[in-house]
Coordinates of C-alpha atoms in Angstrom, one line a residue:
M1 CA 28.2 0.2 2.2
H2 CA 29.0 -1.7 5.4
L3 CA 27.0 -4.4 7.1
C4 CA 28.4 -4.8 10.6
S5 CA 28.1 -7.5 13.2
P6 CA 26.8 -6.5 16.7
P7 CA 29.4 -5.3 19.3
S8 CA 30.4 -7.7 22.0
V9 CA 28.4 -8.0 25.2
S10 CA 31.3 -6.5 27.1
T11 CA 31.2 -3.4 25.0
R12 CA 27.5 -3.1 25.6
S13 CA 27.8 -3.6 29.4
M14 CA 30.6 -1.0 29.6
A15 CA 28.4 1.6 27.9
S16 CA 25.2 0.7 29.6
K17 CA 25.9 3.0 32.5
T18 CA 25.4 6.0 30.1
P19 CA 21.7 6.9 29.8
V20 CA 20.1 6.8 26.3
G21 CA 17.5 9.4 25.5
F22 CA 14.4 8.4 23.4
V23 CA 11.9 10.8 21.9
G24 CA 8.7 9.3 20.4
L25 CA 7.1 6.2 22.0
G26 CA 4.5 5.3 19.4
N27 CA 4.0 1.8 17.8
M28 CA 7.6 1.5 16.8
G29 CA 9.4 3.7 19.3
S30 CA 7.9 2.0 22.4
P31 CA 9.2 -1.6 21.5
M32 CA 12.6 -0.1 20.3
A33 CA 13.0 1.7 23.7
K34 CA 12.0 -1.5 25.6
N35 CA 14.9 -3.4 23.7
L36 CA 17.4 -0.8 24.8
L37 CA 16.3 -1.4 28.4
R38 CA 16.5 -5.2 28.0
N39 CA 20.1 -4.6 26.9
G40 CA 21.0 -2.7 30.0
Y41 CA 20.8 0.8 28.8
P42 CA 19.1 3.3 31.2
V43 CA 16.4 5.1 29.1
I44 CA 15.2 8.7 29.5
A45 CA 12.1 9.0 27.4
T46 CA 9.4 11.4 26.4
D47 CA 6.4 11.5 24.1
V48 CA 3.8 14.1 23.2
F49 CA 1.2 11.7 24.4
P50 CA 1.9 11.0 28.1
E51 CA -0.1 7.7 28.1
S52 CA 2.4 6.3 25.6
C53 CA 5.1 6.6 28.4
K54 CA 3.4 4.6 31.2
E55 CA 4.2 1.1 30.0
L56 CA 7.9 2.0 29.5
Q57 CA 8.0 3.7 32.8
D58 CA 6.6 0.6 34.5
I59 CA 9.6 -1.5 33.2
G60 CA 12.2 1.0 34.4
A61 CA 12.5 3.9 32.0
Q62 CA 12.7 7.5 33.4
V63 CA 10.1 9.6 31.8
V64 CA 10.4 13.4 31.5
D65 CA 8.1 16.1 30.1
S66 CA 10.0 17.3 27.1
P67 CA 12.7 16.6 24.5
A68 CA 14.7 19.4 26.1
E69 CA 14.8 17.6 29.4
V70 CA 16.1 14.5 27.5
A71 CA 18.8 16.6 25.9
E72 CA 19.9 17.9 29.4
R73 CA 20.2 14.3 30.7
A74 CA 21.5 12.2 27.8
D75 CA 24.3 12.5 25.3
R76 CA 23.0 9.8 23.0
I77 CA 19.5 10.3 21.8
L78 CA 17.2 8.5 19.5
T79 CA 14.1 9.9 17.9
M80 CA 11.2 7.9 16.3
L81 CA 8.6 10.3 15.1
P82 CA 5.9 9.3 12.4
S83 CA 5.2 12.8 11.3
I84 CA 5.9 15.3 14.2
Y85 CA 8.7 17.7 14.3
F86 CA 9.8 19.8 17.2
T87 CA 10.9 23.4 16.5
F88 CA 13.0 26.1 18.2
T89 CA 9.7 27.6 19.4
G90 CA 9.1 24.6 21.7
S91 CA 5.8 23.9 20.0
L92 CA 4.8 20.6 18.3
C93 CA 4.1 20.8 14.6
D94 CA 2.3 18.0 12.7
T95 CA 4.1 17.8 9.4
R96 CA 2.6 15.2 7.0
A97 CA 5.4 15.8 4.4
S98 CA 8.8 17.4 4.5
A99 CA 7.4 20.2 2.2
D100 CA 5.4 21.4 5.2
V101 CA 8.6 21.4 7.2
R102 CA 10.3 23.7 4.8
R103 CA 7.2 26.0 4.7
L104 CA 7.4 26.1 8.5
K105 CA 10.9 27.5 8.4
T106 CA 9.9 30.8 7.0
S107 CA 7.7 31.4 10.1
I108 CA 10.3 30.8 12.7
K109 CA 12.6 33.8 13.6
E110 CA 15.8 32.2 14.5
P111 CA 19.3 32.7 13.1
G112 CA 20.9 30.1 10.9
N113 CA 18.9 26.9 10.5
A114 CA 15.4 27.8 11.8
L115 CA 14.2 24.2 11.8
C116 CA 15.4 21.8 14.5
F117 CA 14.2 19.6 17.3
V118 CA 13.5 21.7 20.4
L119 CA 16.0 19.4 22.1
F120 CA 18.7 21.2 20.2
R121 CA 18.1 24.2 22.6
K122 CA 19.6 22.0 25.4
V123 CA 21.8 19.6 23.5
K124 CA 25.3 19.1 24.9
K125 CA 28.4 19.3 22.7
G126 CA 29.4 15.9 21.6
T127 CA 25.9 14.5 21.8
L128 CA 24.9 11.8 19.2
L129 CA 21.5 12.3 17.7
I130 CA 20.1 9.3 15.8
D131 CA 16.8 9.9 13.9
S132 CA 14.9 6.8 12.9
S133 CA 11.9 8.7 11.5
T134 CA 11.3 8.6 7.8
I135 CA 11.8 12.0 6.3
D136 CA 13.1 13.7 3.1
P137 CA 16.9 13.1 2.7
A138 CA 17.3 16.9 2.3
V139 CA 15.7 17.5 5.6
S140 CA 18.1 15.0 7.3
R141 CA 21.0 17.0 5.8
E142 CA 19.4 20.3 7.2
M143 CA 19.1 18.6 10.6
A144 CA 22.8 17.4 10.5
A145 CA 24.0 21.0 9.7
A146 CA 22.0 22.4 12.5
A147 CA 23.4 19.7 14.9
E148 CA 26.9 20.5 13.8
K149 CA 26.5 24.2 14.7
M150 CA 25.5 23.1 18.2
G151 CA 28.6 20.8 18.4
A152 CA 26.5 17.6 18.1
V153 CA 26.4 14.8 15.6
F154 CA 23.3 13.9 13.6
M155 CA 22.7 10.6 11.8
D156 CA 19.7 9.4 10.0
A157 CA 18.8 5.7 10.7
P158 CA 15.3 4.9 9.3
V159 CA 14.1 1.4 9.8
S160 CA 12.4 -1.4 7.9
G161 CA 10.5 -4.4 9.5
G162 CA 7.4 -3.0 11.1
V163 CA 6.0 -3.4 14.6
G164 CA 6.6 -7.1 14.8
A165 CA 10.3 -6.7 13.9
A166 CA 10.6 -3.9 16.4
S167 CA 9.3 -6.0 19.2
L168 CA 11.6 -8.8 18.3
A169 CA 14.7 -6.6 17.8
K170 CA 14.8 -7.7 14.2
L171 CA 14.6 -4.3 12.4
T172 CA 16.9 -3.3 9.6
F173 CA 18.5 0.1 10.1
M174 CA 19.8 2.2 7.1
V175 CA 22.3 4.6 8.5
G176 CA 23.6 7.8 6.9
G177 CA 26.3 10.1 8.5
V178 CA 29.9 10.6 9.3
E179 CA 31.5 7.2 9.1
E180 CA 33.8 8.0 12.1
E181 CA 30.7 8.1 14.2
Y182 CA 29.0 5.0 12.8
N183 CA 30.3 2.6 15.4
A184 CA 28.8 4.6 18.3
A185 CA 25.4 4.6 16.5
Q186 CA 25.7 0.8 15.6
E187 CA 26.3 0.0 19.1
L188 CA 22.8 1.1 20.1
L189 CA 21.1 0.1 16.9
T190 CA 22.1 -3.6 17.2
C191 CA 20.1 -3.8 20.4
M192 CA 17.1 -3.0 18.3
G193 CA 17.7 -4.6 15.0
A194 CA 19.1 -7.7 13.3
N195 CA 20.8 -5.6 10.5
V196 CA 22.5 -2.4 10.7
V197 CA 23.7 -1.1 7.2
Y198 CA 25.9 1.9 6.7
C199 CA 24.8 3.7 3.6
G200 CA 27.3 6.6 3.4
Q201 CA 26.7 10.3 3.9
V202 CA 23.8 11.7 5.9
G203 CA 20.6 11.4 4.1
N204 CA 21.5 8.2 2.4
G205 CA 19.7 6.1 5.0
Q206 CA 16.5 8.0 4.1
A207 CA 17.1 7.6 0.5
A208 CA 17.4 3.8 0.9
K209 CA 14.3 3.7 3.1
I210 CA 12.2 5.8 0.6
C211 CA 13.3 3.5 -2.3
N212 CA 12.4 0.4 -0.2
N213 CA 8.9 1.7 0.7
M214 CA 8.2 2.7 -2.8
L215 CA 8.8 -0.9 -4.0
L216 CA 6.9 -2.2 -1.0
A217 CA 3.7 -0.2 -1.8
I218 CA 3.9 -1.2 -5.6
G219 CA 4.4 -4.8 -4.6
M220 CA 1.5 -4.7 -2.2
I221 CA -0.8 -3.2 -4.8
G222 CA 0.2 -5.8 -7.3
T223 CA -0.3 -8.7 -4.9
A224 CA -3.8 -7.3 -3.9
E225 CA -4.8 -6.9 -7.5
T226 CA -3.5 -10.4 -8.4
M227 CA -5.3 -12.1 -5.4
N228 CA -8.5 -10.3 -6.2
L229 CA -8.4 -11.3 -9.8
G230 CA -7.8 -14.9 -8.9
I231 CA -10.6 -15.0 -6.4
R232 CA -12.9 -13.5 -9.1
L233 CA -11.8 -16.3 -11.5
G234 CA -12.9 -18.8 -8.9
L235 CA -9.4 -19.7 -7.3
D236 CA -9.3 -20.5 -3.6
P237 CA -7.1 -17.6 -2.2
K238 CA -4.9 -20.0 -0.1
L239 CA -4.3 -22.2 -3.2
L240 CA -3.4 -19.1 -5.3
A241 CA -1.0 -17.8 -2.5
Q242 CA 0.7 -21.2 -2.5
I243 CA 1.1 -21.2 -6.3
L244 CA 2.4 -17.7 -6.3
N245 CA 4.9 -18.4 -3.6
M246 CA 6.4 -21.3 -5.4
S247 CA 6.5 -19.5 -8.7
S248 CA 8.1 -16.4 -10.3
G249 CA 5.4 -14.1 -8.8
R250 CA 6.5 -14.7 -5.3
C251 CA 7.2 -11.6 -3.3
W252 CA 7.3 -10.4 0.4
S253 CA 3.7 -9.2 0.1
S254 CA 2.4 -12.6 -1.1
D255 CA 4.7 -14.8 1.1
V256 CA 5.1 -12.9 4.4
Y257 CA 2.4 -10.3 4.5
N258 CA -0.5 -11.5 2.4
P259 CA -3.2 -9.0 2.3
V260 CA -6.2 -11.4 1.8
P261 CA -8.1 -12.2 5.1
G262 CA -7.9 -15.9 6.0
V263 CA -4.8 -16.8 4.0
M264 CA -2.2 -16.2 6.7
E265 CA -2.1 -15.9 10.5
G266 CA -0.4 -13.2 12.4
V267 CA -0.6 -10.5 9.8
P268 CA -2.9 -7.4 9.8
S269 CA -5.2 -8.9 7.2
A270 CA -6.1 -11.6 9.8
N271 CA -7.0 -8.9 12.3
S272 CA -9.3 -6.5 10.3
Y273 CA -6.2 -4.8 9.1
Q274 CA -5.3 -3.5 12.6
G275 CA -1.7 -2.9 13.6
G276 CA 1.2 -3.1 11.2
F277 CA 2.1 -0.1 9.0
G278 CA -0.7 2.4 8.5
T279 CA -2.0 3.6 5.3
T280 CA -1.3 7.2 6.3
L281 CA 2.3 6.5 6.9
M282 CA 2.6 4.7 3.6
A283 CA 1.0 7.7 1.8
K284 CA 3.4 10.0 3.6
D285 CA 6.5 7.9 2.5
L286 CA 5.3 7.7 -1.1
G287 CA 4.9 11.4 -1.0
L288 CA 8.6 11.7 0.0
A289 CA 9.4 9.4 -2.9
Q290 CA 7.4 11.7 -5.2
N291 CA 9.2 14.8 -3.9
T292 CA 12.6 13.4 -4.4
A293 CA 11.8 11.9 -7.8
T294 CA 10.6 15.4 -8.9
N295 CA 13.7 17.0 -7.5
T296 CA 16.1 14.6 -9.3
K297 CA 13.8 14.4 -12.5
T298 CA 13.5 10.6 -12.0
P299 CA 10.5 9.0 -13.7
I300 CA 8.5 6.9 -11.2
P301 CA 5.2 6.2 -13.0
L302 CA 4.2 3.2 -10.8
G303 CA 5.4 5.0 -7.7
S304 CA 3.3 8.0 -8.5
L305 CA 0.2 5.8 -9.1
A306 CA 0.8 4.1 -5.8
H307 CA 1.0 7.4 -4.1
Q308 CA -2.4 8.3 -5.5
I309 CA -4.0 5.1 -4.6
F310 CA -2.9 5.3 -1.0
R311 CA -3.9 9.0 -0.8
V312 CA -7.5 8.1 -2.0
M313 CA -7.5 5.2 0.6
C314 CA -6.8 7.8 3.4
S315 CA -9.9 9.8 2.3
R316 CA -12.0 6.7 2.1
G317 CA -11.7 5.6 5.7
Y318 CA -8.5 3.4 5.4
A319 CA -6.1 6.1 7.0
N320 CA -5.7 4.1 10.2
K321 CA -5.8 0.6 8.7
D322 CA -2.6 -1.3 7.8
F323 CA -1.5 -0.5 4.2
S324 CA -2.3 -4.1 3.1
S325 CA -6.0 -3.1 3.3
V326 CA -5.5 -1.9 -0.3
F327 CA -7.0 -5.4 -1.1
Q328 CA -10.2 -4.5 0.8
F329 CA -10.2 -1.1 -1.0
L330 CA -10.0 -2.8 -4.4
R331 CA -12.8 -5.2 -3.4
E332 CA -15.0 -2.2 -2.4
E333 CA -14.1 -0.2 -5.6
E334 CA -15.3 -3.1 -7.8
G335 CA -18.7 -3.0 -6.2
Q336 CA -19.2 0.7 -7.1

């Protein structure tokens, strides 16, 4: 595992004349693409929702209609897609879990690897494809094999840090792929993140991300339960958070991202759980953890329970709220 420092400014300026493609301009993708622009890289971007492109276009990005057009005009392409995969058919398919992606393969009549981004149809030999979506490690390996057949290189580089870190270029990237290509990927990723960590073979970045998010989900549920119990026992929530954060119970969810409204400013719990990392996305990532745990026969009792809790939340009106709304969910559950 390598943790590399950012390349020099001169290296960036030399490469900045080469356009960088960007597919997926959602809550995470848009600020990531903006940071590429700020570092002097011409950006050629597209998104399934045209309105997502306007703000980026206004500050200098070139917006095109499809991933295939991105592939025609750029030989370094980043993708940041919450749950959408592009296929050889050119259609968009909403895939809430990688199991759906695998089922999709059987319905597409193409030789070799049937599943791939539609941009593969136009990708040039030597193109570097960096996927910052969070998907099953096995699917990343399938994508890498498909890219290799096209003469391209695919690397997985999922992120940790959320929307705030994306805006401030303080994301952590976990990168998997051919080590000889890592420096080329790292050059771009350091424009968008404070930490870029090489994790080994393709798929390893996804493995690290899935493990991180499983722990994050478990920790957030534990923090929400603890805060709720303390409040029921008559403790002031700010006081309880202060005690936790100077004691052995301290964790990221209590100290940086507290789920109780009124305890911290600048976090989703202070804004009716708007923004941040959606409950739907957390449920999706926990589903990936469950699938990989099943495939490797790894016991994850707390991870499995967390998965079920966030799935129930999605069906109870919390799908579009930040995942820290599990505190509100528990408060509502106690009243039933």
